[in-house]
PDB file of C-alpha atoms in Angstrom:
ATOM      1  CA  MET A 257     -26.488 -61.181 -20.962  1.00 87.00           C
ATOM      2  CA  SER A 258     -23.731 -61.095 -18.324  1.00 91.00           C
ATOM      3  CA  ILE A 259     -21.631 -58.813 -20.519  1.00 96.00           C
ATOM      4  CA  LEU A 260     -24.386 -56.223 -20.909  1.00 97.00           C
ATOM      5  CA  PHE A 261     -25.413 -56.240 -17.243  1.00 98.00           C
ATOM      6  CA  ALA A 262     -21.795 -56.173 -16.069  1.00 98.00           C
ATOM      7  CA  THR A 263     -21.043 -53.235 -18.369  1.00 98.00           C
ATOM      8  CA  ILE A 264     -23.992 -51.204 -17.124  1.00 98.00           C
ATOM      9  CA  ALA A 265     -23.525 -52.053 -13.435  1.00 98.00           C
ATOM     10  CA  ALA A 266     -19.732 -51.709 -13.299  1.00 98.00           C
ATOM     11  CA  THR A 267     -19.525 -48.550 -15.409  1.00 98.00           C
ATOM     12  CA  THR A 268     -22.396 -46.903 -13.551  1.00 98.00           C
ATOM     13  CA  LEU A 269     -21.006 -47.689 -10.094  1.00 98.00           C
ATOM     14  CA  MET A 270     -17.531 -46.603 -11.149  1.00 97.00           C
ATOM     15  CA  THR A 271     -18.933 -43.329 -12.502  1.00 97.00           C
ATOM     16  CA  ILE A 272     -20.966 -42.635  -9.368  1.00 98.00           C
ATOM     17  CA  LEU A 273     -17.837 -43.159  -7.276  1.00 97.00           C
ATOM     18  CA  SER A 274     -15.801 -40.871  -9.552  1.00 97.00           C
ATOM     19  CA  TYR A 275     -18.448 -38.174  -9.124  1.00 97.00           C
ATOM     20  CA  LEU A 276     -18.382 -38.700  -5.347  1.00 97.00           C
ATOM     21  CA  PHE A 277     -14.579 -38.439  -5.274  1.00 96.00           C
ATOM     22  CA  SER A 278     -14.843 -35.335  -7.438  1.00 96.00           C
ATOM     23  CA  ALA A 279     -17.311 -33.710  -5.032  1.00 97.00           C
ATOM     24  CA  THR A 280     -15.445 -34.835  -1.907  1.00 96.00           C
ATOM     25  CA  PHE A 281     -12.054 -33.553  -3.035  1.00 95.00           C
ATOM     26  CA  ARG A 282     -13.454 -30.660  -5.106  1.00 95.00           C
ATOM     27  CA  GLU A 283     -11.494 -31.806  -8.136  1.00 94.00           C
ATOM     28  CA  LEU A 284     -12.395 -32.702 -11.699  1.00 92.00           C
ATOM     29  CA  TYR A 285     -12.511 -36.511 -11.648  1.00 94.00           C
ATOM     30  CA  LYS A 286     -15.607 -36.971 -13.852  1.00 95.00           C
ATOM     31  CA  GLU A 287     -14.580 -39.141 -16.812  1.00 95.00           C
ATOM     32  CA  PRO A 288     -17.485 -38.273 -19.186  1.00 95.00           C
ATOM     33  CA  LEU A 289     -16.889 -34.567 -18.587  1.00 95.00           C
ATOM     34  CA  LEU A 290     -13.133 -34.984 -19.019  1.00 96.00           C
ATOM     35  CA  LEU A 291     -13.790 -36.740 -22.340  1.00 96.00           C
ATOM     36  CA  LYS A 292     -15.892 -33.748 -23.416  1.00 96.00           C
ATOM     37  CA  TYR A 293     -13.085 -31.365 -22.449  1.00 95.00           C
ATOM     38  CA  LEU A 294     -10.553 -33.492 -24.325  1.00 95.00           C
ATOM     39  CA  MET A 295     -12.684 -33.252 -27.473  1.00 95.00           C
ATOM     40  CA  GLN A 296     -12.694 -29.479 -27.067  1.00 95.00           C
ATOM     41  CA  ARG A 297      -8.913 -29.403 -26.533  1.00 94.00           C
ATOM     42  CA  PHE A 298      -8.469 -31.361 -29.768  1.00 95.00           C
ATOM     43  CA  GLY A 299     -10.612 -28.795 -31.629  1.00 95.00           C
ATOM     44  CA  SER A 300     -13.927 -30.591 -31.916  1.00 95.00           C
ATOM     45  CA  PRO A 301     -16.389 -28.709 -34.153  1.00 96.00           C
ATOM     46  CA  LEU A 302     -19.335 -30.205 -32.268  1.00 96.00           C
ATOM     47  CA  SER A 303     -21.627 -28.408 -29.851  1.00 96.00           C
ATOM     48  CA  ALA A 304     -20.906 -28.726 -26.134  1.00 94.00           C
ATOM     49  CA  ASN A 305     -24.107 -30.772 -25.693  1.00 96.00           C
ATOM     50  CA  THR A 306     -23.102 -33.195 -28.447  1.00 97.00           C
ATOM     51  CA  GLU A 307     -19.630 -33.520 -26.968  1.00 96.00           C
ATOM     52  CA  GLU A 308     -21.155 -34.308 -23.581  1.00 96.00           C
ATOM     53  CA  VAL A 309     -23.377 -37.028 -25.075  1.00 97.00           C
ATOM     54  CA  ILE A 310     -20.402 -38.479 -26.932  1.00 97.00           C
ATOM     55  CA  GLY A 311     -18.388 -38.384 -23.684  1.00 96.00           C
ATOM     56  CA  TRP A 312     -21.040 -40.456 -21.923  1.00 97.00           C
ATOM     57  CA  VAL A 313     -21.433 -42.901 -24.825  1.00 98.00           C
ATOM     58  CA  ALA A 314     -17.661 -43.280 -25.122  1.00 97.00           C
ATOM     59  CA  HIS A 315     -17.372 -43.854 -21.373  1.00 97.00           C
ATOM     60  CA  TYR A 316     -19.871 -46.729 -21.465  1.00 98.00           C
ATOM     61  CA  ALA A 317     -18.361 -48.092 -24.697  1.00 98.00           C
ATOM     62  CA  ILE A 318     -14.972 -48.263 -22.990  1.00 97.00           C
ATOM     63  CA  GLY A 319     -16.651 -50.021 -20.060  1.00 98.00           C
ATOM     64  CA  LEU A 320     -18.025 -52.546 -22.555  1.00 98.00           C
ATOM     65  CA  LEU A 321     -14.551 -53.079 -24.026  1.00 98.00           C
ATOM     66  CA  PHE A 322     -13.151 -53.768 -20.560  1.00 98.00           C
ATOM     67  CA  VAL A 323     -15.935 -56.269 -19.790  1.00 98.00           C
ATOM     68  CA  LEU A 324     -15.326 -57.949 -23.158  1.00 98.00           C
ATOM     69  CA  CYS A 325     -11.654 -58.258 -22.192  1.00 98.00           C
ATOM     70  CA  PHE A 326     -12.732 -59.858 -18.912  1.00 98.00           C
ATOM     71  CA  GLN A 327     -14.909 -62.298 -20.871  1.00 97.00           C
ATOM     72  CA  VAL A 328     -11.986 -63.241 -23.135  1.00 98.00           C
ATOM     73  CA  LEU A 329      -9.762 -63.815 -20.107  1.00 98.00           C
ATOM     74  CA  LEU A 330     -12.463 -66.101 -18.696  1.00 97.00           C
ATOM     75  CA  LEU A 331     -12.814 -68.022 -21.967  1.00 97.00           C
ATOM     76  CA  TYR A 332      -9.074 -68.688 -22.077  1.00 98.00           C
ATOM     77  CA  ASN A 333      -9.013 -69.660 -18.384  1.00 97.00           C
ATOM     78  CA  ILE A 334      -6.612 -66.834 -17.589  1.00 97.00           C
ATOM     79  CA  LEU A 335      -9.011 -65.552 -14.932  1.00 97.00           C
ATOM     80  CA  ASP A 336     -11.907 -67.093 -13.091  1.00 96.00           C
ATOM     81  CA  VAL A 337     -14.989 -65.509 -11.557  1.00 97.00           C
ATOM     82  CA  SER A 338     -13.490 -64.739  -8.153  1.00 98.00           C
ATOM     83  CA  TRP A 339     -12.974 -61.698  -5.996  1.00 98.00           C
ATOM     84  CA  THR A 340      -9.222 -61.985  -6.483  1.00 98.00           C
ATOM     85  CA  SER A 341      -9.704 -61.928 -10.240  1.00 98.00           C
ATOM     86  CA  GLY A 342     -11.934 -58.872  -9.862  1.00 98.00           C
ATOM     87  CA  VAL A 343      -9.216 -57.015  -7.964  1.00 98.00           C
ATOM     88  CA  LEU A 344      -6.510 -58.102 -10.429  1.00 98.00           C
ATOM     89  CA  PHE A 345      -8.625 -57.243 -13.462  1.00 98.00           C
ATOM     90  CA  GLY A 346      -9.700 -53.922 -11.979  1.00 98.00           C
ATOM     91  CA  THR A 347      -6.109 -53.036 -11.147  1.00 98.00           C
ATOM     92  CA  ALA A 348      -4.985 -53.876 -14.685  1.00 98.00           C
ATOM     93  CA  ALA A 349      -7.883 -51.882 -16.157  1.00 98.00           C
ATOM     94  CA  GLY A 350      -7.028 -48.989 -13.870  1.00 98.00           C
ATOM     95  CA  LEU A 351      -3.389 -49.007 -14.965  1.00 98.00           C
ATOM     96  CA  VAL A 352      -4.464 -49.068 -18.619  1.00 98.00           C
ATOM     97  CA  GLY A 353      -6.808 -46.173 -17.879  1.00 97.00           C
ATOM     98  CA  ILE A 354      -4.073 -44.183 -16.136  1.00 97.00           C
ATOM     99  CA  VAL A 355      -1.683 -44.627 -19.065  1.00 97.00           C
ATOM    100  CA  TRP A 356      -4.398 -43.648 -21.575  1.00 97.00           C
ATOM    101  CA  TRP A 357      -5.503 -40.562 -19.622  1.00 96.00           C
ATOM    102  CA  HIS A 358      -1.905 -39.498 -19.020  1.00 96.00           C
ATOM    103  CA  MET A 359      -1.187 -39.668 -22.758  1.00 96.00           C
ATOM    104  CA  MET A 360      -4.375 -37.758 -23.604  1.00 95.00           C
ATOM    105  CA  PHE A 361      -3.646 -35.062 -21.034  1.00 95.00           C
ATOM    106  CA  LYS A 362      -0.124 -34.627 -22.427  1.00 95.00           C
ATOM    107  CA  LEU A 363      -1.198 -34.663 -26.094  1.00 96.00           C
ATOM    108  CA  SER A 364      -3.966 -32.137 -25.476  1.00 95.00           C
ATOM    109  CA  ASN A 365      -1.859 -29.883 -23.244  1.00 93.00           C
ATOM    110  CA  PHE A 366      -4.683 -30.195 -20.715  1.00 91.00           C
ATOM    111  CA  PRO A 367      -4.857 -27.446 -18.087  1.00 88.00           C
ATOM    112  CA  PRO A 368      -3.556 -28.489 -14.671  1.00 84.00           C
ATOM    113  CA  ILE A 369      -5.821 -30.593 -12.497  1.00 87.00           C
ATOM    114  CA  ASP A 370      -4.923 -32.779  -9.531  1.00 89.00           C
ATOM    115  CA  PHE A 371      -3.383 -35.423 -11.809  1.00 90.00           C
ATOM    116  CA  ARG A 372      -1.943 -37.478  -8.956  1.00 92.00           C
ATOM    117  CA  GLY A 373      -5.275 -37.530  -7.118  1.00 95.00           C
ATOM    118  CA  TYR A 374      -7.105 -38.286 -10.359  1.00 95.00           C
ATOM    119  CA  TYR A 375      -4.882 -41.262 -11.132  1.00 96.00           C
ATOM    120  CA  TRP A 376      -5.280 -42.673  -7.605  1.00 97.00           C
ATOM    121  CA  GLN A 377      -9.053 -42.381  -7.708  1.00 97.00           C
ATOM    122  CA  LEU A 378      -9.014 -43.855 -11.223  1.00 97.00           C
ATOM    123  CA  LEU A 379      -7.200 -46.922  -9.907  1.00 98.00           C
ATOM    124  CA  VAL A 380      -9.633 -47.289  -7.004  1.00 98.00           C
ATOM    125  CA  VAL A 381     -12.769 -46.941  -9.144  1.00 98.00           C
ATOM    126  CA  HIS A 382     -11.414 -49.457 -11.661  1.00 98.00           C
ATOM    127  CA  ILE A 383     -10.860 -51.970  -8.870  1.00 98.00           C
ATOM    128  CA  ILE A 384     -14.506 -51.400  -7.927  1.00 98.00           C
ATOM    129  CA  PHE A 385     -15.323 -51.846 -11.645  1.00 98.00           C
ATOM    130  CA  GLY A 386     -13.560 -55.239 -11.622  1.00 98.00           C
ATOM    131  CA  LEU A 387     -15.277 -56.341  -8.418  1.00 98.00           C
ATOM    132  CA  THR A 388     -18.677 -55.241  -9.737  1.00 98.00           C
ATOM    133  CA  THR A 389     -18.074 -57.180 -12.943  1.00 98.00           C
ATOM    134  CA  VAL A 390     -17.315 -60.292 -10.893  1.00 98.00           C
ATOM    135  CA  ALA A 391     -20.385 -59.714  -8.705  1.00 98.00           C
ATOM    136  CA  VAL A 392     -22.641 -59.559 -11.773  1.00 98.00           C
ATOM    137  CA  TYR A 393     -21.066 -62.704 -13.236  1.00 97.00           C
ATOM    138  CA  LYS A 394     -21.488 -64.517  -9.899  1.00 96.00           C
ATOM    139  CA  PHE A 395     -25.100 -63.382  -9.632  1.00 96.00           C
ATOM    140  CA  LEU A 396     -26.043 -64.367 -13.188  1.00 94.00           C
ATOM    141  CA  THR A 397     -24.303 -67.745 -13.297  1.00 81.00           C
TER     142      THR A 397
END
C-alpha cells in the first residue's frame, strides 16, 4: 500500500511543481508533455492525444519504478525512512533523470529549450519526490 500511495503522492507533487516552475520561468519543464514531444521526435505514428496519454502513463510508471527502487533500498537496509534518506534518494533519482533526459534530448535532436534550467528544476523536484516518498512511508507505518 505504501508503494502505491507514495507513487501517486510523490509523482503528483513533483509534477505540480514542474508545472509551477514551467509557468514561473516561462519554459517547457512539463515532463508528460516533453515525453509526448519526444515520441513525436522519434516518429511516433500515434495521434497527439494518444501520445499525451502515454506521456502521462509513462511519467507515473517511472515514478512507480523509482518508488520500487526506494523499497528495495529499504529492504536491503541501504536506506532507512528518514528525511536524509529522502534527500539522498531524491538527489540520486534526479541525477538519473537528468542523464536520461539529456540522452533523449541528444538522440532526438530536440529543439533548444532552457536545458540548464530544466536540469536544475528536475533535480529540485526529484528531491521533493524523495521527501514525499519518505513522508508517505512515515505516515503509513
